[in-house]
Amino acid sequence: EKDGYDHFMLKEIYEQPQMIIDSFRGRMNASEGWVRLGGVNEYRNKLNKAKRIIFGACGTSWHAALVGEYLIEELARIPVEVEYASEFRYRNPIIDGDDVFVAISQSGETADTIAAIELAKENQALIYGICNSVGSTISKMSHAGSYTHAGQEIGIASTKAFTTQVVILTLMALQLADYKGNLSKTQLNATLFELEQIPEKVRKILKLDDEIKAIAKEYHQANNFLFLGRGACYPIALEGALKLKEISYIHAEGYPAAEMKHGPIALIDENMPVVVVANNDSAYEKIVSNIQEVKARKGKVIAIVNEGDTVIKGIADHVIEIPATLEIFAPLVSVVPLQLLAYHIAVWRGADVDNPRNLTKSVTVE
Ligand code: F6R
């Protein structure tokens, strides 16, 4: 069932181009210029009037929520808060019937997320579920929702579930922005056309597998890793660090690149690999100076850059060149090389990638 791949995780990484297509198919049309998630359409009025959208999730799904926050605030201009489900449920959160609670969960069975939904429901919020598992507890508890259509995810480390969550959140942001009249027809069409190009761009990134494997070999004995990103790619730095921690047991931290100087910079020496997500156009100059700060302290820089980049190529130790896209899709493409990097580092270390110690596929305990 691994279709010739060594691990489910690798198979699932490679399935992403198709799963991304499956998650947007029938939900948008670039040439006709429309986007439509059924659940969003059904609760259109409620969502339009929402005073706030609160995301509740755990782990990788929480990282998707952070990307969602960026997209929805940027495009739809609705205030968004992102909560760890486990924290939300144990305090006395401010939430009422004018709020929309969006739960994101691959399994749809995560106990903390379920408890957070119960609390949001008691407080009259509309519950919108973004789940992968069809018929799961969370999908049944939600008033409305969208399935991610990533297919069954077997590898413990979540990969294709994350990218498809980000697709759904992008569609949601675009649809809400369209309702509010924030996007011109030309902008909406251009964005949807670019979304249609993403699967092909991800396919191109997958062709960098051998290159990434070689980088992984060079650094697989490191004890620590730092991951940096800015804007919507900051959650990708968090996700890259989480993937590495989970399957290789290397200590890794994700940081907004500009926060580095407020503490973590003290950790940097010649033994510290720093992975920088640098394909984010508007933050480019800033990211370049963050990379210079790392190099000045002899850190090793592995940078994710757009194809044809010359500036970062000149200063980083390694660059992984990926196809350029619109800034709102930068998170979606840049996570893929980080998944491959974590995967190969874990394999070089001889770790059991599909069954990392202490982890289970769905965390049904509180
Ligand atoms: C990371 C991972 C976990 C899950 C988290 C939430 O690779 O698998 O961090 O993302 O336990 O799980 P779901 O999305 O099923 O609620």
Coordinates of C-alpha atoms and ligand atoms in Angstrom, one line a residue:
E1 CA 0.0 0.0 0.0
K2 CA 3.1 2.2 0.1
D3 CA 3.1 2.1 -3.7
G4 CA 6.8 1.5 -3.8
Y5 CA 7.7 4.4 -1.4
D6 CA 9.8 3.5 1.6
H7 CA 7.4 5.2 4.0
F8 CA 3.8 6.3 4.1
M9 CA 5.1 9.8 5.0
L10 CA 7.0 10.0 1.7
K11 CA 4.1 8.6 -0.3
E12 CA 1.8 11.2 1.3
I13 CA 4.3 14.0 0.6
Y14 CA 4.3 12.9 -3.1
E15 CA 0.5 12.7 -3.2
Q16 CA 0.2 16.5 -2.5
P17 CA -0.2 17.7 -6.0
Q18 CA -3.2 15.4 -6.5
M19 CA -4.7 16.1 -3.1
I20 CA -4.4 19.8 -3.6
I21 CA -6.4 19.4 -6.8
D22 CA -8.9 17.2 -5.1
S23 CA -9.4 19.8 -2.4
F24 CA -10.1 22.7 -4.8
R25 CA -11.9 20.8 -7.5
G26 CA -15.6 21.8 -7.9
R27 CA -15.1 24.6 -5.4
M28 CA -13.7 27.2 -7.7
N29 CA -13.5 28.0 -11.4
A30 CA -10.7 30.3 -12.5
S31 CA -11.9 31.2 -16.0
E32 CA -15.5 31.8 -14.7
G33 CA -14.0 33.6 -11.7
W34 CA -15.9 32.1 -8.8
V35 CA -15.1 30.4 -5.5
R36 CA -17.6 28.5 -3.5
L37 CA -17.3 26.4 -0.4
G38 CA -20.8 25.0 0.3
G39 CA -20.7 25.6 4.0
V40 CA -19.5 29.2 3.7
N41 CA -22.2 29.8 1.2
E42 CA -24.9 28.3 3.5
Y43 CA -23.8 30.6 6.4
R44 CA -22.9 33.5 4.2
N45 CA -24.9 36.1 6.2
K46 CA -23.6 34.9 9.6
L47 CA -20.0 34.9 8.3
N48 CA -20.4 38.3 6.7
K49 CA -21.5 39.8 10.0
A50 CA -19.0 37.9 12.1
K51 CA -17.4 40.2 14.6
R52 CA -14.5 37.7 14.8
I53 CA -13.4 34.4 13.6
I54 CA -11.7 32.2 16.2
F55 CA -9.6 29.2 15.1
G56 CA -9.2 26.3 17.4
A57 CA -6.8 23.5 16.6
C58 CA -3.7 21.5 17.8
G59 CA -0.3 20.8 16.3
T60 CA 0.0 21.0 12.6
S61 CA -3.6 21.9 12.2
W62 CA -2.9 24.9 14.5
H63 CA -0.1 26.0 12.1
A64 CA -2.7 25.8 9.3
A65 CA -4.9 28.1 11.4
L66 CA -2.1 30.6 11.6
V67 CA -1.8 30.7 7.9
G68 CA -5.6 31.1 7.8
E69 CA -5.4 34.1 10.1
Y70 CA -3.0 35.8 7.7
L71 CA -5.1 35.0 4.6
I72 CA -8.5 36.0 6.1
E73 CA -7.3 39.2 7.7
E74 CA -5.4 40.1 4.6
L75 CA -8.1 39.4 2.1
A76 CA -11.4 39.5 3.9
R77 CA -10.4 42.0 6.6
I78 CA -12.3 40.0 9.4
P79 CA -10.4 39.9 12.7
V80 CA -9.1 36.5 13.5
E81 CA -7.8 34.8 16.6
V82 CA -5.9 31.5 16.7
E83 CA -6.1 29.5 19.8
Y84 CA -4.6 26.2 20.9
A85 CA -7.7 24.1 21.5
S86 CA -6.1 22.8 24.7
E87 CA -5.7 26.3 26.2
F88 CA -9.0 27.7 25.0
R89 CA -11.0 25.1 26.7
Y90 CA -9.4 25.6 30.1
R91 CA -10.0 29.3 30.5
N92 CA -13.0 31.5 30.4
P93 CA -12.8 32.7 26.8
I94 CA -14.8 35.7 25.5
I95 CA -17.0 34.3 22.8
D96 CA -20.6 34.7 21.8
G97 CA -23.1 34.3 19.0
D98 CA -21.5 36.9 16.8
D99 CA -18.3 34.9 16.7
V100 CA -17.5 32.0 14.4
F101 CA -15.4 29.2 15.7
V102 CA -13.5 27.4 13.0
A103 CA -12.1 24.0 14.2
I104 CA -9.4 22.4 12.1
S105 CA -8.6 18.8 12.5
Q106 CA -7.2 16.1 10.2
S107 CA -8.7 13.2 12.3
G108 CA -11.7 15.0 13.5
E109 CA -11.2 13.1 16.8
T110 CA -8.8 15.2 18.8
A111 CA -10.1 15.4 22.3
D112 CA -8.9 19.0 23.0
T113 CA -10.4 20.3 19.8
I114 CA -13.7 18.6 20.6
A115 CA -13.8 20.1 24.1
A116 CA -13.1 23.6 22.6
I117 CA -15.9 23.2 20.2
E118 CA -18.3 22.2 23.0
L119 CA -17.3 25.4 24.9
A120 CA -17.8 27.6 21.8
K121 CA -21.1 25.9 21.1
E122 CA -22.3 26.6 24.7
N123 CA -21.5 30.2 24.0
Q124 CA -23.7 30.2 20.9
A125 CA -20.9 30.6 18.3
L126 CA -21.3 29.1 14.9
I127 CA -19.1 26.1 14.5
Y128 CA -17.3 25.6 11.2
G129 CA -15.3 22.3 10.9
I130 CA -12.4 21.7 8.5
C131 CA -11.7 18.0 8.8
N132 CA -10.1 15.4 6.7
S133 CA -11.9 12.3 8.1
V134 CA -15.3 12.0 6.7
G135 CA -18.0 11.4 9.3
S136 CA -15.6 12.1 12.2
T137 CA -16.8 13.4 15.5
I138 CA -15.8 17.0 14.8
S139 CA -17.5 17.0 11.4
K140 CA -20.7 15.8 13.0
M141 CA -20.5 18.4 15.8
S142 CA -20.1 21.3 13.4
H143 CA -23.0 23.4 12.0
A144 CA -21.2 23.7 8.7
G145 CA -17.8 22.8 7.3
S146 CA -15.6 21.6 4.5
Y147 CA -13.7 18.4 4.0
T148 CA -10.1 18.6 2.9
H149 CA -10.2 15.6 0.7
A150 CA -6.6 14.6 1.4
G151 CA -7.5 10.9 1.5
Q152 CA -6.5 8.7 4.4
E153 CA -3.3 10.0 6.1
I154 CA -1.3 7.1 7.6
G155 CA 2.1 8.6 8.4
I156 CA 2.0 10.0 11.9
A157 CA 3.6 13.3 10.8
S158 CA 0.9 15.2 9.0
T159 CA 1.8 16.4 5.5
K160 CA -0.9 16.3 2.9
A161 CA -3.6 17.1 5.5
F162 CA -1.8 20.3 6.2
T163 CA -1.5 21.5 2.6
T164 CA -5.1 20.7 1.9
Q165 CA -6.2 22.6 5.1
V166 CA -4.3 25.6 3.7
V167 CA -6.1 25.2 0.4
I168 CA -9.5 25.2 2.1
L169 CA -8.5 28.3 4.2
T170 CA -7.4 30.1 1.0
L171 CA -10.7 29.4 -0.6
M172 CA -12.5 30.5 2.5
A173 CA -10.5 33.7 2.6
L174 CA -11.2 34.4 -1.1
Q175 CA -14.9 33.7 -0.8
L176 CA -15.3 35.9 2.2
A177 CA -13.3 38.7 0.5
D178 CA -15.5 38.3 -2.6
Y179 CA -18.7 38.7 -0.5
K180 CA -17.3 41.9 1.0
G181 CA -16.4 43.2 -2.4
N182 CA -12.7 43.4 -1.5
L183 CA -11.5 41.8 -4.7
S184 CA -11.8 43.0 -8.3
K185 CA -12.9 40.4 -10.8
T186 CA -9.4 40.6 -12.3
Q187 CA -7.8 40.0 -8.9
L188 CA -10.0 37.0 -8.1
N189 CA -9.4 35.5 -11.5
A190 CA -5.7 35.9 -11.3
T191 CA -5.6 34.4 -7.9
L192 CA -7.6 31.4 -8.9
F193 CA -5.6 30.9 -12.0
E194 CA -2.5 30.8 -9.8
L195 CA -4.1 28.4 -7.4
E196 CA -4.6 26.0 -10.4
Q197 CA -0.8 26.2 -11.1
I198 CA 0.1 25.2 -7.5
P199 CA -0.1 21.4 -8.1
E200 CA 2.4 21.7 -11.0
K201 CA 4.7 23.9 -8.9
V202 CA 4.6 21.3 -6.0
R203 CA 5.5 18.6 -8.6
K204 CA 8.5 20.7 -9.6
I205 CA 9.5 21.0 -5.9
L206 CA 9.2 17.2 -5.5
K207 CA 11.9 16.9 -8.2
L208 CA 14.3 18.5 -5.8
D209 CA 14.1 15.5 -3.6
D210 CA 17.7 14.2 -4.3
E211 CA 19.1 17.7 -3.7
I212 CA 17.3 18.0 -0.4
K213 CA 18.4 14.4 0.6
A214 CA 22.0 15.5 0.1
I215 CA 21.5 18.6 2.3
A216 CA 19.8 16.4 4.9
K217 CA 22.9 14.1 4.9
E218 CA 25.2 16.9 5.7
Y219 CA 23.2 18.1 8.7
H220 CA 21.6 14.9 10.1
Q221 CA 23.9 14.8 13.1
A222 CA 23.0 18.3 14.3
N223 CA 21.5 18.5 17.8
N224 CA 19.6 21.7 17.2
F225 CA 17.9 23.5 14.3
L226 CA 16.3 26.9 14.0
F227 CA 13.6 27.6 11.4
L228 CA 12.8 31.2 10.5
G229 CA 10.1 32.8 8.4
R230 CA 8.1 36.0 8.1
G231 CA 4.5 36.9 7.6
A232 CA 2.4 34.0 6.3
C233 CA 5.6 31.9 6.1
Y234 CA 6.2 32.3 9.9
P235 CA 3.8 29.4 10.5
I236 CA 5.7 27.4 7.9
A237 CA 8.9 27.9 10.0
L238 CA 6.9 26.5 13.0
E239 CA 5.7 23.6 10.9
G240 CA 9.2 22.8 9.5
A241 CA 10.5 22.7 13.1
L242 CA 7.6 20.5 14.3
K243 CA 8.1 18.0 11.4
L244 CA 11.8 17.7 12.3
K245 CA 11.2 17.3 16.0
E246 CA 8.5 14.6 15.6
I247 CA 10.3 12.2 13.3
S248 CA 14.1 12.9 13.9
Y249 CA 14.0 13.8 17.6
I250 CA 16.3 16.8 16.9
H251 CA 15.5 19.8 18.9
A252 CA 14.1 22.5 16.6
E253 CA 12.4 25.8 17.0
G254 CA 10.5 28.0 14.7
Y255 CA 10.7 31.8 15.0
P256 CA 9.5 34.8 13.2
A257 CA 12.8 35.9 11.5
A258 CA 12.8 39.3 13.1
E259 CA 12.4 37.9 16.6
M260 CA 15.7 36.1 16.3
K261 CA 17.6 39.2 17.5
H262 CA 15.5 39.2 20.7
G263 CA 17.1 36.1 22.1
P264 CA 17.6 33.0 19.9
I265 CA 20.5 34.7 18.1
A266 CA 22.5 33.8 21.2
L267 CA 22.3 30.2 20.1
I268 CA 23.9 30.7 16.8
D269 CA 27.4 29.3 16.1
E270 CA 29.0 27.1 13.5
N271 CA 27.0 24.1 14.7
M272 CA 23.6 25.6 14.3
P273 CA 21.8 25.0 11.0
V274 CA 19.2 27.7 10.3
V275 CA 16.5 27.0 7.8
V276 CA 15.1 30.2 6.4
V277 CA 11.9 30.4 4.4
A278 CA 12.8 33.3 2.1
N279 CA 10.4 33.0 -0.8
N280 CA 8.1 35.6 0.6
D281 CA 8.3 38.6 -1.7
S282 CA 7.4 41.6 0.4
A283 CA 9.7 40.6 3.2
Y284 CA 12.6 39.8 1.0
E285 CA 15.0 42.6 2.0
K286 CA 14.3 41.9 5.6
I287 CA 14.9 38.2 5.3
V288 CA 18.2 39.0 3.5
S289 CA 19.4 41.0 6.5
N290 CA 18.2 38.2 8.9
I291 CA 20.4 35.7 6.9
Q292 CA 23.3 38.1 7.1
E293 CA 22.9 38.2 10.9
V294 CA 23.1 34.4 11.0
K295 CA 26.1 34.3 8.7
A296 CA 27.9 36.9 10.7
R297 CA 27.8 34.5 13.7
K298 CA 28.9 31.5 11.5
G299 CA 25.5 29.8 11.5
K300 CA 24.8 27.5 8.6
V301 CA 22.0 28.8 6.4
I302 CA 19.7 26.6 4.3
A303 CA 17.3 28.9 2.5
I304 CA 14.1 28.3 0.6
V305 CA 14.2 30.9 -2.2
N306 CA 12.4 31.6 -5.5
E307 CA 14.0 30.2 -8.7
G308 CA 16.5 32.5 -10.1
D309 CA 17.4 34.2 -6.8
T310 CA 20.9 35.6 -6.8
V311 CA 21.2 37.6 -3.6
I312 CA 20.5 34.9 -1.0
K313 CA 22.3 32.4 -3.2
G314 CA 25.4 34.5 -2.7
I315 CA 25.3 34.4 1.1
A316 CA 23.5 31.2 2.2
D317 CA 25.3 27.8 2.5
H318 CA 22.5 26.1 0.6
V319 CA 19.5 27.3 -1.4
I320 CA 16.5 25.2 -2.3
E321 CA 15.1 27.0 -5.4
I322 CA 11.3 26.7 -5.7
P323 CA 8.9 28.1 -8.3
A324 CA 7.7 31.6 -7.5
T325 CA 4.0 32.2 -6.8
L326 CA 1.7 34.9 -5.5
E327 CA 2.6 35.8 -1.9
I328 CA -0.6 34.3 -0.5
F329 CA 0.5 30.9 -1.9
A330 CA 4.1 31.1 -0.5
P331 CA 3.2 29.0 2.6
L332 CA 1.6 26.3 0.5
V333 CA 4.6 25.7 -1.7
S334 CA 7.4 26.4 0.9
V335 CA 6.2 23.8 3.4
V336 CA 7.0 21.0 0.9
P337 CA 10.8 21.2 0.9
L338 CA 10.7 21.4 4.7
Q339 CA 8.6 18.2 4.8
L340 CA 11.2 16.5 2.6
L341 CA 14.1 17.9 4.7
A342 CA 12.6 16.5 7.9
Y343 CA 11.9 13.2 6.2
H344 CA 15.4 12.7 4.9
I345 CA 17.1 13.8 8.1
A346 CA 15.0 11.3 10.0
V347 CA 15.9 8.5 7.5
W348 CA 19.6 9.3 7.7
R349 CA 19.3 9.0 11.5
G350 CA 17.7 5.6 11.1
A351 CA 14.5 6.8 12.8
D352 CA 11.1 5.0 12.3
V353 CA 9.6 7.8 10.3
D354 CA 6.0 6.4 10.1
N355 CA 5.8 5.5 13.8
P356 CA 7.8 8.1 15.8
R357 CA 8.1 7.3 19.5
N358 CA 5.5 8.6 21.9
L359 CA 3.1 9.8 19.2
T360 CA -0.2 8.5 17.9
K361 CA -2.2 9.5 14.8
S362 CA -5.1 11.0 16.7
V363 CA -4.8 12.3 20.2
T364 CA -8.0 11.2 21.9
V365 CA -6.8 11.9 25.4
E366 CA -7.0 15.3 27.1
Ligands
F6R1 C1 1.8 16.8 13.5 C2 0.7 16.0 14.0 C3 -0.1 16.5 15.2 C4 -1.5 16.8 14.8 C5 -2.3 17.2 16.0 C6 -3.8 17.6 15.6 O1 2.4 16.1 12.4 O2 0.3 15.1 13.4 O3 0.5 17.7 15.7 O4 -1.5 17.8 13.8 O5 -2.3 16.2 16.9 O6 -4.4 16.5 15.0 P1 -5.7 16.7 14.2 O7 -5.5 17.5 13.0 O8 -6.1 15.3 13.8 O9 -6.7 17.3 15.2

